Short mmCIF file of C-alpha atoms in Angstrom, two decimals:
data_model
loop_
_atom_site.label_atom_id
_atom_site.label_comp_id
_atom_site.label_asym_id
_atom_site.label_seq_id
_atom_site.Cartn_x
_atom_site.Cartn_y
_atom_site.Cartn_z
CA MET A 167 66.89 39.77 70.44
CA SER A 168 64.07 37.85 68.79
CA SER A 169 60.44 38.70 69.21
CA LYS A 170 59.54 35.14 70.45
CA THR A 171 62.00 35.26 73.26
CA GLU A 172 61.35 38.91 74.13
CA ILE A 173 57.57 38.44 74.30
CA LYS A 174 57.79 35.35 76.32
CA ARG A 175 60.19 36.99 78.85
CA ASN A 176 57.85 39.96 79.12
CA GLU A 177 54.98 37.68 80.04
CA ASN A 178 56.92 36.11 82.88
CA THR A 179 58.87 39.18 83.93
CA SER A 180 56.08 41.63 84.61
CA PRO A 181 56.68 45.42 84.95
CA GLU A 182 55.87 45.09 88.64
CA ILE A 183 58.57 42.39 89.14
CA VAL A 184 61.08 44.45 87.12
CA LYS A 185 60.33 47.68 89.04
CA LYS A 186 60.50 45.90 92.47
CA THR A 187 63.76 44.12 91.63
CA VAL A 188 65.41 47.17 90.35
CA ILE A 189 64.39 49.30 93.36
CA VAL A 190 65.79 46.59 95.69
CA VAL A 191 69.04 46.40 93.81
CA PHE A 192 69.39 50.18 93.66
CA THR A 193 68.73 50.61 97.40
CA ALA A 194 71.00 47.78 98.42
CA LEU A 195 73.80 49.10 96.09
CA LEU A 196 73.52 52.54 97.78
CA LEU A 197 74.04 51.04 101.17
CA ASP A 198 76.85 48.77 99.98
CA ILE A 199 78.82 51.48 98.22
CA LEU A 200 78.23 53.92 101.17
CA ALA A 201 79.81 51.44 103.42
CA PHE A 202 82.71 50.91 100.93
CA THR A 203 83.51 54.56 100.49
CA ILE A 204 83.40 55.48 104.22
CA ILE A 205 87.03 54.39 104.50
CA LEU A 206 88.35 56.43 101.48
CA PRO A 207 89.17 59.64 103.15
CA LEU A 208 90.54 57.91 106.27
CA PHE A 209 93.33 56.01 104.55
CA PRO A 210 96.12 58.57 105.07
CA ARG A 211 95.53 59.21 108.76
CA LEU A 212 94.63 55.57 109.53
CA LEU A 213 97.89 54.38 107.92
CA GLN A 214 99.79 57.18 109.76
CA GLU A 215 98.39 55.84 113.02
CA TYR A 216 99.54 52.39 112.26
CA ARG A 217 103.03 53.69 111.25
CA ASN A 218 103.33 55.64 114.46
CA ARG A 219 102.26 52.65 116.54
CA GLU A 220 104.50 50.08 114.84
CA GLN A 221 107.50 52.30 114.16
CA GLY A 222 110.79 50.65 115.10
CA ASP A 223 109.48 47.12 114.76
CA GLU A 224 111.14 45.73 111.58
CA ASN A 225 109.22 42.43 111.88
CA THR A 226 105.75 43.74 111.18
CA LEU A 227 103.98 43.49 107.93
CA LEU A 228 103.83 47.29 107.70
CA SER A 229 107.66 47.46 107.83
CA LEU A 230 107.80 45.00 104.91
CA PHE A 231 105.30 47.13 102.89
CA LEU A 232 107.20 50.32 103.57
CA ARG A 233 110.47 48.80 102.49
CA GLN A 234 108.98 47.63 99.20
CA ILE A 235 107.53 51.16 98.72
CA GLN A 236 110.90 52.62 99.30
CA LEU A 237 112.42 50.42 96.62
CA PHE A 238 109.54 51.44 94.25
CA LYS A 239 110.26 55.15 94.76
CA GLU A 240 113.93 54.54 94.12
CA ILE A 241 113.11 52.85 90.86
CA THR A 242 110.61 55.50 89.76
CA GLY A 243 112.56 58.50 91.03
CA GLY A 244 109.85 59.30 93.43
CA GLY A 245 110.09 62.30 95.79
CA THR A 246 111.39 62.32 99.40
CA ASN A 247 108.17 63.62 101.09
CA PRO A 248 107.41 61.00 103.81
CA LYS A 249 103.64 61.66 103.24
CA TRP A 250 104.05 60.15 99.76
CA ASP A 251 105.03 56.80 101.43
CA LEU A 252 101.50 56.63 102.92
CA VAL A 253 99.95 57.65 99.62
CA LEU A 254 101.77 54.80 97.87
CA LEU A 255 100.89 52.47 100.64
CA GLY A 256 97.25 53.36 100.29
CA GLY A 257 97.56 52.87 96.55
CA ALA A 258 99.17 49.46 97.02
CA LEU A 259 96.32 48.37 99.30
CA GLY A 260 93.81 49.64 96.76
CA SER A 261 95.61 47.67 94.00
CA LEU A 262 95.54 44.54 96.23
CA TYR A 263 91.81 44.92 96.77
CA SER A 264 91.13 45.30 93.04
CA PHE A 265 93.39 42.32 92.25
CA LEU A 266 91.60 40.11 94.61
CA GLN A 267 88.26 41.12 92.99
CA PHE A 268 89.85 40.27 89.64
CA ALA A 269 90.62 36.71 91.01
CA ALA A 270 87.19 36.27 92.66
CA SER A 271 84.76 37.76 90.21
CA PRO A 272 84.64 34.91 87.68
CA PHE A 273 83.97 32.38 90.53
CA ILE A 274 81.24 34.53 92.00
CA GLY A 275 79.66 34.83 88.61
CA SER A 276 79.79 31.04 88.04
CA PHE A 277 78.32 30.38 91.43
CA SER A 278 75.39 32.74 90.75
CA ASP A 279 74.64 30.78 87.52
CA ARG A 280 74.62 27.51 89.48
CA PHE A 281 73.16 28.45 92.86
CA GLY A 282 71.26 31.64 92.07
CA ARG A 283 72.05 35.34 92.18
CA ARG A 284 70.22 35.93 95.55
CA ASN A 285 71.91 33.15 97.37
CA THR A 286 75.32 34.03 96.05
CA LEU A 287 74.82 37.71 96.91
CA LEU A 288 73.83 36.84 100.44
CA VAL A 289 76.98 34.64 100.86
CA THR A 290 79.17 37.58 99.59
CA MET A 291 77.45 39.94 101.98
CA ILE A 292 78.36 37.68 104.88
CA GLY A 293 82.05 38.01 103.74
CA ASN A 294 81.71 41.74 103.58
CA ILE A 295 80.31 41.85 107.12
CA ILE A 296 83.23 39.68 108.33
CA SER A 297 85.75 42.08 106.63
CA THR A 298 84.18 45.12 108.20
CA PHE A 299 84.15 43.40 111.63
CA LEU A 300 87.87 42.67 111.32
CA TRP A 301 88.49 46.27 110.43
CA LEU A 302 86.50 47.42 113.54
CA PHE A 303 88.95 45.55 115.67
CA ALA A 304 92.07 45.93 113.53
CA ARG A 305 94.44 47.18 116.20
CA SER A 306 97.49 46.15 114.05
CA PHE A 307 98.21 46.74 110.42
CA GLY A 308 98.33 43.13 109.76
CA TRP A 309 94.63 42.70 110.93
CA PHE A 310 93.69 45.65 108.75
CA VAL A 311 95.26 43.97 105.69
CA LEU A 312 93.48 40.79 106.55
CA ALA A 313 90.20 42.75 106.62
CA ARG A 314 90.97 44.16 103.15
CA ILE A 315 91.80 40.71 101.71
CA VAL A 316 88.48 39.19 102.98
CA GLY A 317 86.68 42.24 101.60
CA GLY A 318 88.39 42.01 98.14
CA LEU A 319 87.51 38.31 97.90
CA SER A 320 83.90 38.83 99.03
CA GLU A 321 82.91 41.92 97.03
CA GLY A 322 80.34 40.65 94.52
CA ASN A 323 77.51 43.10 94.94
CA VAL A 324 78.21 45.29 91.86
CA GLN A 325 78.64 42.46 89.38
CA LEU A 326 75.64 40.49 90.86
CA SER A 327 73.53 43.65 90.80
CA ILE A 328 74.33 44.02 87.12
CA ALA A 329 73.46 40.39 86.46
CA ILE A 330 70.19 40.72 88.37
CA VAL A 331 69.11 43.84 86.44
CA SER A 332 70.08 41.99 83.18
CA ASP A 333 67.97 39.07 84.24
CA VAL A 334 64.72 41.08 84.48
CA THR A 335 65.21 43.73 81.74
CA THR A 336 64.86 43.64 77.99
CA GLN A 337 67.31 45.02 75.39
CA GLN A 338 65.22 48.13 75.15
CA THR A 339 65.24 48.88 78.88
CA ARG A 340 68.61 47.40 79.97
CA SER A 341 70.77 50.56 79.50
CA ARG A 342 68.14 52.64 81.26
CA HIS A 343 68.02 50.37 84.37
CA LEU A 344 71.81 49.77 84.45
CA ALA A 345 72.29 53.54 84.55
CA LEU A 346 70.83 53.23 88.06
CA VAL A 347 73.96 51.26 89.07
CA GLY A 348 76.05 54.17 87.97
CA ILE A 349 73.75 56.68 89.80
CA ALA A 350 74.09 54.64 92.99
CA PHE A 351 77.94 54.82 92.53
CA ALA A 352 77.76 58.53 91.97
CA ILE A 353 75.58 59.34 94.97
CA SER A 354 77.51 57.00 97.30
CA PHE A 355 80.95 58.35 96.19
CA THR A 356 79.63 61.83 96.96
CA LEU A 357 78.13 61.08 100.38
CA GLY A 358 80.30 58.19 101.62
CA PRO A 359 83.57 59.89 102.14
CA ALA A 360 81.92 62.85 103.91
CA LEU A 361 80.20 60.38 106.12
CA GLY A 362 83.49 58.71 106.95
CA ALA A 363 85.19 62.07 107.64
CA TYR A 364 82.32 63.06 110.06
CA PHE A 365 82.34 59.75 112.03
CA ALA A 366 86.09 59.75 112.21
CA SER A 367 85.94 62.46 114.80
CA LYS A 368 83.77 60.21 117.09
CA ASP A 369 85.37 57.97 119.55
CA LEU A 370 83.69 54.54 119.69
CA ALA A 371 85.90 53.59 122.74
CA LYS A 372 84.02 56.13 124.83
CA LEU A 373 80.68 54.47 124.04
CA PHE A 374 81.93 50.89 124.48
CA PRO A 375 84.97 51.05 126.73
CA GLN A 376 84.64 47.34 127.46
CA PHE A 377 85.66 46.55 123.88
CA VAL A 378 88.87 48.55 123.97
CA GLU A 379 90.97 45.52 125.07
CA TRP A 380 89.54 43.67 122.13
CA GLY A 381 91.46 45.85 119.75
CA LEU A 382 89.30 48.79 118.70
CA ASN A 383 91.29 50.84 116.21
CA PRO A 384 91.38 54.71 116.48
CA TYR A 385 88.90 54.96 113.54
CA SER A 386 86.44 52.22 114.62
CA MET A 387 83.39 54.44 114.60
CA PRO A 388 83.42 54.66 110.82
CA ALA A 389 83.98 50.88 110.71
CA PHE A 390 81.02 50.46 113.16
CA VAL A 391 78.79 52.61 110.80
CA ALA A 392 79.82 50.62 107.79
CA LEU A 393 79.03 47.39 109.73
CA ILE A 394 75.51 48.74 110.47
CA LEU A 395 75.01 49.65 106.78
CA LEU A 396 76.09 46.27 105.59
CA SER A 397 73.94 44.45 108.17
CA VAL A 398 70.89 46.43 107.13
CA GLU A 399 71.62 45.77 103.51
CA THR A 400 71.95 41.99 104.10
CA PHE A 401 68.65 41.78 106.00
CA TYR A 402 66.96 43.93 103.34
CA LEU A 403 68.19 41.67 100.49
CA TYR A 404 67.10 38.55 102.40
CA ILE A 405 63.49 39.70 102.77
CA ALA A 406 63.05 41.71 99.61
CA LEU A 407 65.13 40.34 96.72
CA PRO A 408 63.61 37.66 94.50
CA GLU A 409 65.77 34.99 92.79
CA THR A 410 65.94 36.42 89.31
CA ALA A 411 67.87 33.50 87.69
CA LYS A 412 64.70 31.45 88.02
CA ILE A 413 62.88 33.89 85.86
CA SER A 414 65.29 33.11 83.11
CA ASN A 415 65.13 29.39 83.79
CA GLU A 416 61.29 29.25 83.81
CA THR A 417 61.22 31.27 80.56
CA SER A 418 63.71 28.95 78.88
CA SER A 419 61.78 25.80 80.10
CA GLN A 420 58.55 26.99 78.49
CA GLN A 421 60.38 27.37 75.11
CA GLU A 422 62.06 24.00 75.08
CA GLU A 423 59.12 22.24 73.60
CA SER A 424 59.25 24.28 70.40
CA LEU A 425 62.88 25.31 70.21
CA ASN A 426 66.11 23.34 70.63
CA THR A 427 69.10 24.84 72.46
CA ILE A 428 70.86 26.14 69.30
CA GLU A 429 67.64 27.64 67.99
CA LYS A 430 67.05 29.47 71.22
CA SER A 431 70.60 30.79 71.16
CA GLN A 432 69.94 32.03 67.63
CA ASN A 433 66.64 33.56 68.55
CA ASN A 434 68.08 35.18 71.67
CA ASN A 435 70.71 36.99 69.59
CA THR A 436 71.21 37.92 65.98
CA ILE A 437 74.72 36.41 65.81
CA SER A 438 76.25 33.03 66.52
CA VAL A 439 77.59 31.83 69.83
CA SER A 440 81.21 31.87 68.52
CA GLU A 441 80.84 35.48 67.41
CA ARG A 442 79.37 36.46 70.78
CA ARG A 443 82.22 34.70 72.51
CA SER A 444 84.65 36.70 70.39
CA ASN A 445 82.83 39.97 71.17
CA LEU A 446 83.06 39.22 74.87
CA LYS A 447 86.86 38.75 74.59
CA ILE A 448 87.14 42.05 72.79
CA LEU A 449 84.92 43.76 75.41
CA ASN A 450 87.01 42.26 78.28
CA TRP A 451 90.18 43.66 76.72
CA ILE A 452 88.69 47.08 76.19
CA HIS A 453 87.35 47.10 79.75
CA PHE A 454 90.79 46.21 81.06
CA LEU A 455 92.63 48.88 78.88
CA TYR A 456 90.04 51.57 79.76
CA LEU A 457 90.17 51.08 83.46
CA PHE A 458 93.91 50.62 83.44
CA PHE A 459 94.38 54.18 82.24
CA PHE A 460 91.20 55.76 83.70
CA ALA A 461 91.87 54.38 87.23
CA GLY A 462 95.46 55.44 87.02
CA MET A 463 94.54 58.99 86.07
CA GLU A 464 91.75 59.12 88.61
CA PHE A 465 94.08 57.96 91.35
CA THR A 466 96.72 60.64 90.69
CA LEU A 467 94.20 63.44 90.38
CA THR A 468 94.39 64.37 94.07
CA PHE A 469 98.12 64.32 93.83
CA LEU A 470 97.90 66.87 91.02
CA THR A 471 95.61 69.12 92.85
CA PHE A 472 97.88 69.06 95.87
CA ASP A 473 100.94 69.60 93.61
CA LEU A 474 99.69 72.51 91.51
CA PHE A 475 97.00 74.17 93.69
CA ASP A 476 97.87 73.00 97.28
CA PHE A 477 94.29 71.77 97.62
CA THR A 478 93.06 70.83 101.12
CA ASN A 479 91.09 67.62 101.82
CA MET A 480 87.87 69.75 101.77
CA GLN A 481 88.70 71.22 98.34
CA ASN A 482 89.47 67.67 97.06
CA GLY A 483 86.20 66.52 98.47
CA LYS A 484 84.31 69.35 96.77
CA LEU A 485 86.03 68.46 93.41
CA LEU A 486 85.16 64.77 93.70
CA GLY A 487 81.72 65.64 94.98
CA TYR A 488 81.13 67.83 91.87
CA ILE A 489 82.22 64.93 89.63
CA GLY A 490 79.92 62.50 91.40
CA ILE A 491 76.87 64.74 91.41
CA LEU A 492 77.26 65.74 87.78
CA SER A 493 77.81 62.08 86.85
CA ALA A 494 74.53 61.15 88.57
CA ILE A 495 72.66 63.95 86.70
CA ILE A 496 74.07 62.83 83.42
CA GLN A 497 73.12 59.20 83.99
CA GLY A 498 69.65 60.08 85.12
CA GLY A 499 68.91 62.71 82.58
CA TYR A 500 70.80 61.43 79.56
CA VAL A 501 71.93 57.80 79.69
CA ARG A 502 68.62 56.48 81.14
CA ARG A 503 66.39 58.45 78.79
CA LYS A 504 68.44 58.25 75.53
CA GLY A 505 70.70 55.21 76.02
CA TYR A 506 68.68 52.78 73.95
CA ASP A 507 67.82 55.32 71.17
CA ILE A 508 71.39 56.53 70.79
CA GLY A 509 72.94 53.03 71.20
CA GLU A 510 75.29 51.80 73.84
CA LYS A 511 78.24 51.75 71.47
CA ARG A 512 77.81 55.47 70.63
CA LEU A 513 77.61 56.28 74.31
CA VAL A 514 80.84 54.43 74.85
CA ILE A 515 82.54 56.26 72.01
CA GLN A 516 81.32 59.67 73.45
CA GLY A 517 82.52 58.71 76.91
CA VAL A 518 86.01 57.64 75.80
CA LEU A 519 86.44 60.78 73.68
CA SER A 520 85.28 62.89 76.55
CA CYS A 521 87.93 61.25 78.72
CA SER A 522 90.62 62.00 76.25
CA ILE A 523 89.55 65.67 76.09
CA ALA A 524 89.51 65.84 79.96
CA LEU A 525 92.97 64.41 80.33
CA ALA A 526 94.35 66.74 77.62
CA ILE A 527 93.06 69.71 79.44
CA ILE A 528 94.43 68.63 82.75
CA SER A 529 97.73 67.90 81.21
CA TYR A 530 98.07 71.66 80.51
CA LEU A 531 97.58 72.67 84.19
CA THR A 532 101.08 73.73 84.69
CA LYS A 533 101.59 76.87 86.73
CA LEU A 534 103.13 79.88 84.94
CA PRO A 535 105.02 82.67 86.65
CA ASN A 536 102.08 84.99 86.42
CA GLY A 537 99.81 82.61 88.24
CA LYS A 538 97.74 81.95 85.14
CA THR A 539 97.66 78.80 83.06
CA TRP A 540 96.74 77.79 79.50
CA LEU A 541 95.03 80.63 77.59
CA TYR A 542 95.55 82.89 80.66
CA ILE A 543 92.52 81.53 82.41
CA ASP A 544 92.68 80.44 86.05
CA GLY A 545 93.99 76.89 86.40
CA ILE A 546 91.28 75.80 88.84
CA THR A 547 88.61 76.91 86.32
CA TRP A 548 90.29 74.67 83.75
CA LEU A 549 90.50 71.89 86.34
CA TYR A 550 86.66 71.92 86.73
CA VAL A 551 86.27 72.00 82.94
CA GLY A 552 88.25 68.81 82.78
CA ALA A 553 86.28 67.40 85.68
CA THR A 554 83.13 68.06 83.80
CA PHE A 555 84.28 65.91 80.93
CA LEU A 556 85.46 63.27 83.41
CA ALA A 557 81.89 63.18 84.92
CA PHE A 558 80.49 62.50 81.44
CA THR A 559 82.91 59.65 81.07
CA SER A 560 82.00 58.16 84.46
CA ALA A 561 78.36 58.28 83.48
CA THR A 562 78.71 56.43 80.23
CA VAL A 563 81.58 54.17 79.46
CA VAL A 564 81.54 51.25 82.07
CA ASN A 565 77.67 51.02 82.32
CA CYS A 566 77.29 50.91 78.50
CA LEU A 567 80.08 48.39 78.06
CA THR A 568 78.47 46.27 80.65
CA SER A 569 75.15 46.51 78.86
CA ILE A 570 76.79 45.45 75.58
CA ALA A 571 78.50 42.48 77.28
CA SER A 572 75.18 41.36 78.92
CA MET A 573 73.62 41.35 75.42
CA GLN A 574 76.09 38.76 74.30
CA CYS A 575 74.87 36.37 76.94
CA ASP A 576 72.01 33.82 77.13
CA ASP A 577 69.33 33.76 79.82
CA ASP A 578 69.15 29.99 79.73
CA GLN A 579 71.23 28.27 82.43
CA THR A 580 71.02 24.76 80.88
CA GLN A 581 73.49 22.30 82.41
CA GLY A 582 75.17 19.30 80.54
CA LYS A 583 75.94 18.88 76.85
CA ASP A 584 73.80 21.76 75.67
CA ALA A 585 75.64 24.24 77.89
CA GLN A 586 78.43 24.50 75.31
CA ASN A 587 76.01 26.16 72.98
CA LEU A 588 75.15 28.89 75.62
CA ILE A 589 76.96 31.77 77.19
CA PRO A 590 75.90 31.81 80.97
CA LYS A 591 75.26 35.41 81.98
CA GLY A 592 76.76 35.27 85.56
CA GLU A 593 79.99 33.69 84.42
CA ALA A 594 80.41 36.03 81.38
CA LEU A 595 79.70 39.15 83.43
CA GLY A 596 81.95 37.91 86.18
CA ARG A 597 84.86 37.60 83.72
CA PHE A 598 84.00 41.01 82.26
CA ARG A 599 84.17 42.64 85.65
CA SER A 600 87.33 40.62 86.45
CA SER A 601 89.06 42.17 83.48
CA GLY A 602 88.15 45.67 84.61
CA GLN A 603 89.34 44.94 88.18
CA LEU A 604 92.75 43.82 86.85
CA GLY A 605 93.03 47.20 85.18
CA ARG A 606 92.09 48.96 88.40
CA ALA A 607 94.78 46.90 90.19
CA PHE A 608 97.74 47.97 87.98
CA GLY A 609 96.62 51.34 86.60
CA PRO A 610 97.34 53.45 89.71
CA ILE A 611 100.78 51.90 90.21
CA ALA A 612 101.70 52.53 86.62
CA ALA A 613 100.35 56.14 86.64
CA CYS A 614 102.20 56.96 89.96
CA GLY A 615 105.44 55.76 88.43
CA LEU A 616 104.97 57.88 85.29
CA TYR A 617 103.87 60.91 87.34
CA TRP A 618 106.99 60.89 89.48
CA LEU A 619 109.24 60.08 86.55
CA SER A 620 107.94 62.65 84.09
CA GLY A 621 105.53 65.03 85.89
CA SER A 622 101.85 65.61 85.55
CA GLY A 623 101.96 67.05 82.07
CA ILE A 624 103.36 63.98 80.37
CA CYS A 625 101.42 61.64 82.64
CA TYR A 626 98.10 63.11 81.68
CA ALA A 627 99.01 63.66 78.01
CA SER A 628 99.92 59.97 77.84
CA GLY A 629 96.56 59.12 79.32
CA SER A 630 94.84 61.29 76.78
CA LEU A 631 96.67 59.65 73.94
CA ALA A 632 95.82 56.21 75.30
CA MET A 633 92.11 57.07 75.38
CA LEU A 634 92.31 58.18 71.75
CA ILE A 635 93.72 54.72 70.85
CA ILE A 636 90.92 53.11 72.90
CA PHE A 637 88.42 55.35 71.11
CA ILE A 638 89.57 53.87 67.75
CA ILE A 639 89.53 50.35 69.04
CA VAL A 640 85.95 50.85 70.23
CA ARG A 641 84.93 52.29 66.82
CA ILE A 642 86.34 49.30 64.97
CA LYS A 643 85.93 46.40 67.29
CA VAL A 644 82.90 46.84 69.52
CA PRO A 645 79.73 45.46 67.88
CA PHE A 646 76.53 47.53 67.42
CA VAL A 647 73.76 45.68 69.11
CA GLN A 648 71.06 45.20 66.53
CA LYS A 649 67.88 47.07 67.64
CA LYS A 650 64.41 45.70 67.30
CA SER A 651 61.24 47.69 67.15
CA LYS A 652 58.80 47.55 70.01
CA GLU A 653 56.26 45.86 67.84
CA GLU A 654 58.49 42.84 67.22
#
């Protein structure tokens, strides 16, 4: 990034504006992901409730889903445990949600380039509120699916938060501030499920009996809490979040007198537009491949702990909480402090290699007759060793890939004939996120099929090998972002 453009941006984007904007984004993201994760531990029992209520009716959407899942189990050689039907149903809904995000993300990004990040974010928040309101009164499974569809199409908080942070930060500070996005994820994924489990024991119908006939579902209290969180978040964003896209536009307007569009593009990056577009295509593919395998292994992890160690929900919660807390510590203490000095590409390489090691360790967690596992060490100990490597992966890969992708974009949002010489940030980051969500949509289904066909050992060994291949691709294909000294 050139000195002219960088200095000019720093004059318009003061440290106070950057600090305020990042704090607002971080706080809002915490509320958003807390609301999102509240439902995660409730899926099995919520779906069980729908199955019990609609059992015997072959004309319901739930019956159609269960017939398709039965067909999938027959194809993959899945087990006969009826609880696994609900697990697969939850996975199918999760894949649907991610697929809808894959479809919507590019449009959300383009809208943010045209109409502003703040305005687009507020519109998506209204969609999230509608989705949660539908869940609150989702007496039938069909209404619950509709709530998930609306939520999947509306979820733009993460990608817009990344675009906003990219708007107000420089190359030197971007990784440090984007790490806060990962920290928000780690904290929320640690606290959100526990919050959902706690409020699941509360009966909202006793507090508001007049709404029972409206269709309050048995787990409406967690939905009500999520609705409150999203409403508070929306109001907070409305009063506190500035329109960051204008900062980029104002900066570019001041440069137009001395630089034409192509010169600005060259000054803003050290490589040509065509090369940067090529880099973005490579990054999109890597994002897809990485999340395809990572999301699949992540989704089957709780199956493995139940299979090998008969973990309870509480034990699984502790394991996931350990990963979340450690990931937040790594992002705050390592990525934020050392990200720019080490380089985003090196952090991605470290993270992918760490994931390969983690999956290799977990693939060896096969019980032996003496109760011991690999190297005669307790299997749960090795499980937590693997979880430690997974926490490092969670703290590094996606955030740093996103940072590299953002550095291929232009801050100028010029419309018309000059736009072909620019890469709009919102649109590019939307497509980047979309590629990752496509991986999240199909990864769990593929991993479940391999798990039931071949067992946990082959499943996780295959994941480890895949991460090694991705490691090589990153080494060869991902560009090093040229660093500039602070004096430039």
